[in-house]
């Protein structure tokens, strides 16, 4: 059995930890949404390949859910670069100078 990326004890609060980053998310079973609320780094900066890997594995694990990401300006810049490269597709739902919420609509292999 394949190891899942995200872990949960109660089902509504999820987390991902490895030696490089921490990420926290929430799952709403009624609306079938999975929202990544924070992505932070432990020892180095988050890279585009690392972000793509996190999003791709999240997409695989929660393929039946609508996936949202709350971003800061630097994370949004990487997401926009991945979108320009054709690796992901997303819609901006709420744009502000501090945090922006996007909905992932597709992740390519």
PDB file of C-alpha atoms in Angstrom:
ATOM      1  CA  UNK A   1       0.000   0.000   0.000  1.00  0.00           C
ATOM      2  CA  UNK A   2       1.316   3.433  -0.975  1.00  0.00           C
ATOM      3  CA  UNK A   3       2.105   5.891   1.798  1.00  0.00           C
ATOM      4  CA  UNK A   4      -0.224   8.896   1.768  1.00  0.00           C
ATOM      5  CA  UNK A   5       1.202  12.388   1.789  1.00  0.00           C
ATOM      6  CA  UNK A   6      -1.320  13.982   4.141  1.00  0.00           C
ATOM      7  CA  UNK A   7      -2.136  12.633   7.614  1.00  0.00           C
ATOM      8  CA  UNK A   8      -5.120  13.214   9.899  1.00  0.00           C
ATOM      9  CA  UNK A   9      -6.436  12.005  13.213  1.00  0.00           C
ATOM     10  CA  UNK A  10      -9.932  13.476  13.167  1.00  0.00           C
ATOM     11  CA  UNK A  11     -10.598  13.747   9.449  1.00  0.00           C
ATOM     12  CA  UNK A  12     -11.107  17.492   9.235  1.00  0.00           C
ATOM     13  CA  UNK A  13      -7.601  18.709  10.182  1.00  0.00           C
ATOM     14  CA  UNK A  14      -4.736  17.469   8.031  1.00  0.00           C
ATOM     15  CA  UNK A  15      -0.984  17.965   8.065  1.00  0.00           C
ATOM     16  CA  UNK A  16       2.072  17.114   6.055  1.00  0.00           C
ATOM     17  CA  UNK A  17       5.578  17.149   7.534  1.00  0.00           C
ATOM     18  CA  UNK A  18       8.918  16.204   6.082  1.00  0.00           C
ATOM     19  CA  UNK A  19      12.482  17.357   6.639  1.00  0.00           C
ATOM     20  CA  UNK A  20      11.997  20.394   4.356  1.00  0.00           C
ATOM     21  CA  UNK A  21       8.443  21.708   4.835  1.00  0.00           C
ATOM     22  CA  UNK A  22       5.334  21.740   6.971  1.00  0.00           C
ATOM     23  CA  UNK A  23       1.860  22.127   5.520  1.00  0.00           C
ATOM     24  CA  UNK A  24      -1.526  22.319   7.218  1.00  0.00           C
ATOM     25  CA  UNK A  25      -4.919  21.843   5.622  1.00  0.00           C
ATOM     26  CA  UNK A  26      -8.584  21.358   6.377  1.00  0.00           C
ATOM     27  CA  UNK A  27     -11.105  19.012   4.798  1.00  0.00           C
ATOM     28  CA  UNK A  28     -14.820  19.711   4.588  1.00  0.00           C
ATOM     29  CA  UNK A  29     -16.654  16.511   3.707  1.00  0.00           C
ATOM     30  CA  UNK A  30     -20.000  18.249   3.194  1.00  0.00           C
ATOM     31  CA  UNK A  31     -18.711  20.588   0.483  1.00  0.00           C
ATOM     32  CA  UNK A  32     -16.005  18.124  -0.657  1.00  0.00           C
ATOM     33  CA  UNK A  33     -13.215  20.670  -0.294  1.00  0.00           C
ATOM     34  CA  UNK A  34      -9.604  20.316   0.778  1.00  0.00           C
ATOM     35  CA  UNK A  35      -7.893  23.605   1.617  1.00  0.00           C
ATOM     36  CA  UNK A  36      -4.134  23.931   2.075  1.00  0.00           C
ATOM     37  CA  UNK A  37      -3.955  26.768   4.577  1.00  0.00           C
ATOM     38  CA  UNK A  38      -0.204  27.045   5.173  1.00  0.00           C
ATOM     39  CA  UNK A  39       2.987  25.832   3.556  1.00  0.00           C
ATOM     40  CA  UNK A  40       6.158  26.743   5.409  1.00  0.00           C
ATOM     41  CA  UNK A  41       9.769  25.700   5.083  1.00  0.00           C
ATOM     42  CA  UNK A  42      11.999  24.166   7.739  1.00  0.00           C
ATOM     43  CA  UNK A  43      15.545  24.391   6.434  1.00  0.00           C
ATOM     44  CA  UNK A  44      15.482  25.883   2.950  1.00  0.00           C
ATOM     45  CA  UNK A  45      13.179  27.839   0.727  1.00  0.00           C
ATOM     46  CA  UNK A  46      10.323  26.106  -1.040  1.00  0.00           C
ATOM     47  CA  UNK A  47      11.256  25.396  -4.639  1.00  0.00           C
ATOM     48  CA  UNK A  48       9.019  25.199  -7.680  1.00  0.00           C
ATOM     49  CA  UNK A  49       9.723  21.458  -8.102  1.00  0.00           C
ATOM     50  CA  UNK A  50       8.955  20.896  -4.407  1.00  0.00           C
ATOM     51  CA  UNK A  51       5.725  22.890  -4.631  1.00  0.00           C
ATOM     52  CA  UNK A  52       4.697  21.010  -7.767  1.00  0.00           C
ATOM     53  CA  UNK A  53       5.387  17.679  -6.059  1.00  0.00           C
ATOM     54  CA  UNK A  54       3.289  18.695  -3.045  1.00  0.00           C
ATOM     55  CA  UNK A  55       0.398  19.805  -5.285  1.00  0.00           C
ATOM     56  CA  UNK A  56       0.602  16.738  -7.533  1.00  0.00           C
ATOM     57  CA  UNK A  57       0.576  14.317  -4.603  1.00  0.00           C
ATOM     58  CA  UNK A  58      -2.275  16.272  -2.981  1.00  0.00           C
ATOM     59  CA  UNK A  59      -4.198  16.081  -6.278  1.00  0.00           C
ATOM     60  CA  UNK A  60      -3.653  12.303  -6.355  1.00  0.00           C
ATOM     61  CA  UNK A  61      -4.693  11.777  -2.732  1.00  0.00           C
ATOM     62  CA  UNK A  62      -7.771  14.048  -2.859  1.00  0.00           C
ATOM     63  CA  UNK A  63      -8.791  13.686  -6.515  1.00  0.00           C
ATOM     64  CA  UNK A  64     -12.497  13.589  -5.597  1.00  0.00           C
ATOM     65  CA  UNK A  65     -12.269  16.938  -3.758  1.00  0.00           C
ATOM     66  CA  UNK A  66     -12.103  20.564  -4.828  1.00  0.00           C
ATOM     67  CA  UNK A  67      -8.601  21.663  -3.808  1.00  0.00           C
ATOM     68  CA  UNK A  68      -7.895  25.201  -2.625  1.00  0.00           C
ATOM     69  CA  UNK A  69      -4.616  26.839  -1.599  1.00  0.00           C
ATOM     70  CA  UNK A  70      -4.209  29.965   0.517  1.00  0.00           C
ATOM     71  CA  UNK A  71      -1.043  31.651  -0.736  1.00  0.00           C
ATOM     72  CA  UNK A  72       1.246  34.527   0.111  1.00  0.00           C
ATOM     73  CA  UNK A  73       2.802  36.679  -2.658  1.00  0.00           C
ATOM     74  CA  UNK A  74       5.956  34.525  -3.058  1.00  0.00           C
ATOM     75  CA  UNK A  75       3.954  31.285  -3.248  1.00  0.00           C
ATOM     76  CA  UNK A  76       1.515  32.887  -5.703  1.00  0.00           C
ATOM     77  CA  UNK A  77       4.467  33.843  -7.932  1.00  0.00           C
ATOM     78  CA  UNK A  78       5.627  30.198  -8.048  1.00  0.00           C
ATOM     79  CA  UNK A  79       2.065  29.030  -8.766  1.00  0.00           C
ATOM     80  CA  UNK A  80       1.798  31.519 -11.628  1.00  0.00           C
ATOM     81  CA  UNK A  81       5.127  30.276 -13.050  1.00  0.00           C
ATOM     82  CA  UNK A  82       3.890  26.661 -12.873  1.00  0.00           C
ATOM     83  CA  UNK A  83       0.698  27.762 -14.623  1.00  0.00           C
ATOM     84  CA  UNK A  84       2.672  29.547 -17.371  1.00  0.00           C
ATOM     85  CA  UNK A  85       4.709  26.355 -17.863  1.00  0.00           C
ATOM     86  CA  UNK A  86       1.444  24.414 -18.313  1.00  0.00           C
ATOM     87  CA  UNK A  87       2.067  22.204 -15.269  1.00  0.00           C
ATOM     88  CA  UNK A  88      -0.985  23.360 -13.278  1.00  0.00           C
ATOM     89  CA  UNK A  89      -4.230  25.235 -13.845  1.00  0.00           C
ATOM     90  CA  UNK A  90      -5.991  27.325 -11.233  1.00  0.00           C
ATOM     91  CA  UNK A  91      -8.521  30.091 -10.685  1.00  0.00           C
ATOM     92  CA  UNK A  92      -7.885  33.041  -8.384  1.00  0.00           C
ATOM     93  CA  UNK A  93     -10.845  33.330  -6.012  1.00  0.00           C
ATOM     94  CA  UNK A  94      -9.743  36.019  -3.598  1.00  0.00           C
ATOM     95  CA  UNK A  95      -6.806  38.319  -4.357  1.00  0.00           C
ATOM     96  CA  UNK A  96      -5.274  40.522  -1.664  1.00  0.00           C
ATOM     97  CA  UNK A  97      -1.839  41.943  -0.919  1.00  0.00           C
ATOM     98  CA  UNK A  98      -1.340  39.544   1.994  1.00  0.00           C
ATOM     99  CA  UNK A  99      -3.085  36.267   1.147  1.00  0.00           C
ATOM    100  CA  UNK A 100      -4.701  34.983  -2.015  1.00  0.00           C
ATOM    101  CA  UNK A 101      -6.974  31.963  -2.313  1.00  0.00           C
ATOM    102  CA  UNK A 102      -6.843  29.866  -5.455  1.00  0.00           C
ATOM    103  CA  UNK A 103      -8.684  26.762  -6.619  1.00  0.00           C
ATOM    104  CA  UNK A 104      -6.616  24.155  -8.413  1.00  0.00           C
ATOM    105  CA  UNK A 105      -8.448  22.978 -11.509  1.00  0.00           C
ATOM    106  CA  UNK A 106      -5.855  20.660 -13.059  1.00  0.00           C
ATOM    107  CA  UNK A 107      -2.395  19.238 -12.391  1.00  0.00           C
ATOM    108  CA  UNK A 108      -0.391  17.720 -15.242  1.00  0.00           C
ATOM    109  CA  UNK A 109       2.018  14.800 -14.916  1.00  0.00           C
TER     110      UNK A 109
END
